[in-house]
Coordinates of C-alpha atoms in Angstrom, one line a residue:
X1 CA 3.9 11.5 11.2
X2 CA 2.2 11.4 14.8
X3 CA -0.4 14.0 15.0
X4 CA 0.7 17.2 16.9
X5 CA -1.4 18.9 19.4
X6 CA -3.0 22.1 18.1
X7 CA -2.6 24.8 20.8
X8 CA -5.5 27.1 21.7
X9 CA -5.5 30.4 20.1
X10 CA -7.4 33.7 20.3
X11 CA -10.0 34.1 17.8
X12 CA -8.4 36.1 14.4
X13 CA -9.9 38.1 11.9
X14 CA -9.9 36.2 8.5
X15 CA -7.2 37.0 6.2
X16 CA -8.3 39.9 3.7
X17 CA -9.8 38.5 0.5
X18 CA -7.0 39.7 -1.6
X19 CA -4.4 37.6 0.4
X20 CA -6.9 34.4 -0.2
X21 CA -7.0 34.8 -4.0
X22 CA -3.1 35.3 -4.1
X23 CA -2.7 32.2 -2.1
X24 CA -5.1 29.9 -4.3
X25 CA -3.1 31.1 -7.4
X26 CA 0.1 29.8 -6.2
X27 CA 1.1 26.8 -8.7
X28 CA 1.8 23.2 -8.0
X29 CA 5.6 24.1 -7.8
X30 CA 5.3 27.2 -5.9
X31 CA 3.5 25.1 -3.1
X32 CA 5.8 22.5 -3.2
X33 CA 8.8 24.9 -2.7
X34 CA 7.1 26.4 0.2
X35 CA 6.7 22.8 1.8
X36 CA 10.3 22.0 1.1
X37 CA 11.1 25.0 2.9
X38 CA 8.9 24.3 6.0
X39 CA 10.8 21.1 6.3
X40 CA 14.0 22.6 6.1
X41 CA 12.9 25.4 8.8
X42 CA 11.8 22.5 11.1
X43 CA 15.0 20.8 10.5
X44 CA 17.2 23.6 11.4
X45 CA 19.2 24.5 14.4
X46 CA 16.4 26.5 16.4
X47 CA 13.5 24.1 14.4
X48 CA 11.5 21.5 16.1
X49 CA 13.1 18.9 18.4
X50 CA 10.9 16.0 17.0
X51 CA 11.7 16.6 13.6
X52 CA 15.4 17.5 14.3
X53 CA 15.6 13.8 15.9
X54 CA 14.3 11.8 12.9
X55 CA 16.6 9.7 10.7
X56 CA 15.6 7.4 7.7
X57 CA 15.3 4.6 9.7
X58 CA 13.1 6.0 12.5
X59 CA 10.8 7.4 9.8
X60 CA 10.3 4.0 8.0
X61 CA 7.1 3.1 9.9
X62 CA 5.5 6.5 9.1
X63 CA 6.3 5.9 5.6
X64 CA 4.4 2.8 5.5
X65 CA 1.2 4.0 8.0
X66 CA 0.8 7.2 5.7
X67 CA 0.6 4.8 2.3
X68 CA -2.0 2.8 4.2
X69 CA -3.9 5.7 5.5
X70 CA -3.8 7.0 1.8
X71 CA -5.3 3.9 0.9
X72 CA -8.1 3.8 3.4
X73 CA -9.2 7.6 2.6
X74 CA -9.5 6.5 -1.1
X75 CA -11.7 3.7 0.1
X76 CA -13.9 6.0 1.8
X77 CA -14.8 8.4 -0.8
X78 CA -14.0 11.7 0.8
X79 CA -11.9 13.9 -1.3
X80 CA -11.0 16.1 1.2
X81 CA -9.6 12.9 3.2
X82 CA -7.8 11.7 0.2
X83 CA -6.1 15.0 -0.7
X84 CA -5.1 15.4 2.9
X85 CA -3.5 12.0 3.1
X86 CA -1.7 12.3 0.1
X87 CA -0.2 15.3 1.3
X88 CA 1.2 13.4 4.7
X89 CA 2.4 11.0 2.4
X90 CA 4.1 13.6 0.4
X91 CA 5.6 15.1 3.4
X92 CA 7.5 11.7 3.9
X93 CA 9.1 12.1 0.9
X94 CA 10.0 15.6 1.3
X95 CA 11.2 14.6 4.8
X96 CA 13.6 12.0 3.6
X97 CA 15.1 14.1 0.8
X98 CA 15.8 17.2 3.5
X99 CA 17.9 14.5 5.6
X100 CA 19.6 13.2 2.5
X101 CA 20.4 17.1 1.5
X102 CA 21.7 18.0 4.8
X103 CA 24.0 14.5 4.8
X104 CA 25.4 15.7 1.2
X105 CA 24.0 12.8 -0.7
X106 CA 21.1 14.2 -2.9
X107 CA 18.0 16.7 -3.1
X108 CA 14.4 16.5 -3.6
X109 CA 15.1 18.1 -6.9
X110 CA 17.2 15.2 -7.6
X111 CA 14.2 13.1 -6.6
X112 CA 11.7 14.7 -8.9
X113 CA 14.3 14.8 -11.7
X114 CA 14.8 10.8 -11.5
X115 CA 11.2 10.1 -11.7
X116 CA 10.6 12.8 -14.4
X117 CA 13.5 11.4 -16.8
X118 CA 12.4 7.7 -15.9
X119 CA 8.6 8.3 -16.9
X120 CA 9.8 9.9 -20.2
X121 CA 12.5 6.9 -20.8
X122 CA 9.7 4.2 -20.0
X123 CA 7.0 5.9 -22.0
X124 CA 8.9 5.8 -25.7
X125 CA 5.3 5.0 -27.3
X126 CA 4.6 8.8 -26.2
X127 CA 7.4 10.6 -26.2
X128 CA 9.4 8.7 -28.8
X129 CA 9.0 6.9 -32.1
X130 CA 8.0 3.3 -30.7
X131 CA 4.4 2.3 -31.1
X132 CA 2.2 0.1 -28.5
X133 CA -1.1 -1.4 -29.7
X134 CA -2.2 -2.1 -26.2
X135 CA -1.5 -2.0 -22.6
X136 CA 0.2 -5.4 -22.5
X137 CA 2.4 -4.4 -25.1
X138 CA 3.2 -0.9 -22.9
X139 CA 3.8 -3.4 -19.9
X140 CA 6.5 -5.5 -22.0
X141 CA 8.4 -2.7 -23.5
X142 CA 8.5 -1.2 -19.8
X143 CA 10.2 -4.5 -18.6
X144 CA 12.4 -4.8 -21.4
X145 CA 13.5 -1.0 -20.7
X146 CA 13.8 -1.9 -17.0
X147 CA 16.3 -4.8 -17.9
X148 CA 18.1 -2.6 -20.1
X149 CA 18.5 0.1 -17.5
X150 CA 19.5 -2.5 -14.9
X151 CA 22.2 -3.9 -17.4
X152 CA 23.8 -0.6 -17.9
X153 CA 23.8 0.2 -14.2
X154 CA 25.3 -3.2 -13.3
X155 CA 22.3 -4.4 -11.3
X156 CA 22.7 -1.7 -8.9
X157 CA 20.0 -1.2 -6.7
X158 CA 18.6 -4.8 -7.0
X159 CA 17.5 -7.1 -4.0
X160 CA 20.1 -9.3 -3.1
X161 CA 18.8 -12.9 -3.3
X162 CA 20.5 -13.4 0.2
X163 CA 22.0 -16.9 -0.7
X164 CA 25.4 -15.8 -1.0
X165 CA 25.4 -17.0 -4.6
X166 CA 26.6 -14.6 -7.6
X167 CA 23.4 -12.9 -8.7
X168 CA 22.6 -13.1 -12.6
X169 CA 20.1 -10.9 -14.3
X170 CA 16.3 -12.1 -14.2
X171 CA 13.0 -10.7 -15.1
X172 CA 12.3 -10.9 -11.5
X173 CA 14.9 -8.2 -10.6
X174 CA 13.4 -5.2 -9.2
X175 CA 10.8 -6.7 -6.9
X176 CA 11.9 -5.7 -3.5
X177 CA 12.3 -8.4 -0.8
X178 CA 11.3 -5.6 1.9
X179 CA 7.4 -5.9 0.6
X180 CA 5.0 -7.4 2.5
X181 CA 4.5 -11.1 1.7
X182 CA 1.6 -10.9 -0.1
X183 CA 2.4 -7.7 -2.5
X184 CA 5.9 -9.7 -3.0
X185 CA 4.1 -12.5 -4.3
X186 CA 1.8 -10.6 -6.2
X187 CA 4.8 -8.6 -7.8
X188 CA 6.5 -11.7 -8.9
X189 CA 3.8 -13.5 -10.2
X190 CA 2.8 -10.4 -12.4
X191 CA 6.2 -9.8 -13.8
X192 CA 6.2 -13.9 -15.0
X193 CA 2.8 -13.4 -16.4
X194 CA 4.2 -10.4 -18.6
X195 CA 6.4 -12.7 -20.5
X196 CA 3.6 -15.4 -20.8
X197 CA 4.5 -17.6 -18.0
X198 CA 0.7 -17.7 -16.5
X199 CA -2.4 -19.8 -16.4
X200 CA -4.8 -19.9 -19.3
X201 CA -7.7 -19.0 -17.2
X202 CA -8.5 -18.7 -13.4
X203 CA -9.8 -22.5 -13.5
X204 CA -6.2 -23.5 -13.3
X205 CA -5.2 -21.4 -10.4
X206 CA -8.4 -22.8 -8.6
X207 CA -7.0 -26.6 -9.3
X208 CA -3.5 -25.6 -8.1
X209 CA -5.3 -24.1 -4.9
X210 CA -7.1 -27.6 -4.4
X211 CA -3.7 -29.5 -5.1
X212 CA -1.9 -27.5 -2.5
X213 CA -4.9 -27.7 0.0
X214 CA -4.8 -31.7 -0.3
X215 CA -0.8 -31.4 0.3
X216 CA -1.2 -29.2 3.2
X217 CA -3.8 -31.8 4.9
X218 CA -1.1 -34.7 4.1
X219 CA 1.6 -32.6 5.8
X220 CA -0.7 -32.2 8.8
X221 CA -1.4 -35.8 8.9
X222 CA 2.3 -36.5 9.2
X223 CA 2.9 -34.2 11.8
X224 CA 5.7 -32.5 10.0
X225 CA 5.7 -28.8 11.2
X226 CA 8.3 -27.7 8.4
X227 CA 6.5 -29.2 5.7
X228 CA 3.2 -28.0 7.0
X229 CA 4.8 -24.4 6.8
X230 CA 6.0 -25.0 3.4
X231 CA 2.8 -26.2 2.1
X232 CA 0.6 -23.4 3.8
X233 CA 2.9 -21.0 2.1
X234 CA 2.4 -22.9 -1.4
X235 CA -1.3 -22.5 -0.6
X236 CA -1.0 -18.7 0.5
X237 CA 1.1 -18.0 -3.0
X238 CA -1.6 -19.9 -5.1
X239 CA -4.0 -17.6 -3.5
X240 CA -1.9 -14.4 -4.3
X241 CA -1.8 -15.8 -7.8
X242 CA -5.4 -16.1 -8.2
X243 CA -5.9 -12.2 -6.8
X244 CA -3.6 -11.0 -9.7
X245 CA -5.2 -13.2 -12.0
X246 CA -8.6 -11.9 -10.9
X247 CA -7.0 -8.2 -11.0
X248 CA -7.5 -7.8 -7.2
X249 CA -4.7 -6.5 -4.9
X250 CA -4.4 -9.3 -2.5
X251 CA -3.0 -6.7 0.6
X252 CA -6.1 -4.5 -0.1
X253 CA -8.6 -7.5 -0.1
X254 CA -7.0 -9.1 3.0
X255 CA -7.4 -5.6 4.8
X256 CA -10.8 -5.1 3.7
X257 CA -11.4 -9.0 5.4
X258 CA -9.5 -8.0 8.3
X259 CA -11.9 -4.9 8.9
X260 CA -14.9 -6.8 8.2
X261 CA -13.8 -9.7 10.7
X262 CA -13.2 -6.6 13.4
X263 CA -16.3 -5.2 12.8
X264 CA -18.4 -8.3 13.2
X265 CA -16.3 -9.6 16.2
X266 CA -17.0 -6.0 18.1
X267 CA -20.6 -6.6 17.3
X268 CA -20.6 -10.0 18.9
X269 CA -19.0 -8.6 22.1
X270 CA -21.7 -5.7 22.1
X271 CA -24.6 -8.1 21.4
X272 CA -23.0 -10.3 24.6
X273 CA -22.8 -7.2 26.7
X274 CA -26.5 -6.5 26.0
X275 CA -27.6 -9.9 27.2
X276 CA -25.6 -9.5 30.4
X277 CA -22.6 -11.6 29.7
X278 CA -18.8 -10.9 28.6
X279 CA -18.3 -12.9 25.0
X280 CA -15.4 -14.5 26.2
X281 CA -17.7 -16.3 28.7
X282 CA -20.2 -18.0 26.1
X283 CA -19.9 -21.5 25.2
X284 CA -19.0 -22.0 21.5
X285 CA -22.4 -22.7 20.1
X286 CA -23.4 -19.1 21.7
X287 CA -20.3 -17.5 19.9
X288 CA -21.2 -19.1 16.6
X289 CA -25.0 -17.9 17.1
X290 CA -23.6 -14.5 17.8
X291 CA -21.5 -14.3 14.5
X292 CA -24.6 -15.1 12.4
X293 CA -26.5 -12.6 14.3
X294 CA -23.9 -9.8 13.6
X295 CA -23.5 -10.7 10.0
X296 CA -27.1 -10.6 9.2
X297 CA -27.1 -7.3 10.8
X298 CA -24.3 -5.9 8.7
X299 CA -25.9 -7.6 5.6
X300 CA -29.2 -5.9 6.4
X301 CA -27.4 -2.3 6.9
X302 CA -25.5 -2.7 3.9
X303 CA -28.7 -3.6 2.0
X304 CA -30.8 -0.7 3.3
X305 CA -27.6 1.6 2.5
X306 CA -27.7 0.3 -1.2
X307 CA -31.5 0.9 -1.3
X308 CA -31.1 4.4 -0.1
X309 CA -28.4 5.5 -2.9
X310 CA -30.8 3.9 -5.6
X311 CA -33.5 6.1 -4.6
X312 CA -31.4 9.0 -4.2
X313 CA -29.9 8.3 -8.1

């Protein structure tokens, strides 16, 4: 949720040590109950106007933002920030659950119970008599259990194909159409791979990408916009498939590439200003030269950082 301004307050005496010790001894469950109570208070008639105005729909953006901020904190290596951002993400679950409770639909206790029971149900090799020799078998069993759960529930909760046709059971059920395109493709190919529909090695995926590249070039030559869009989609899908094959999350990989481009572009703008010109006014050749300069500077800084880390080690 948006950062709220902290009001200036007079210096207060730190709480007595006995209270601090007592606070730290609270169990995760007790802290969770306190958080639920805080959110209920914020949504109460005499609570916070902003919190009271929120709906499931209005909170969608924050749920996505907080998830990405957790990933960013994870990458930073800052544990305090990581814990803080996971708390912000947890708040979104509590917030949505509070709204649902007020509408008489479900409570946060039901949310916890559902995932608790699901984890036990889908790990029969831990909580039951089933045995799994490796993680691949665990994943196969997981998909079979999910398929059986969907069959029993009549497919409730599955995403509609959106074509108006009757929906039949599929191994791809459960992949949300609301996911970003890269993650949707990642999930689709991962599910297919679990039953053996996959490439033998990465070489096959690289060949497929080469094939899709040629088809894209052909569509461009024919000036067929719809075909170009289709072939570009096929190429991107193949790239996502490759990322899964290489055990790399495509969304995270692209996020990092976006961040790298942003860093280097800003560095080019800075270098241009230092020379007394605006980047947008430079000829293409000069822009390319600044890009290489920004790239070399970044690589040099990275090498220095690695050397420093090795010396400390």
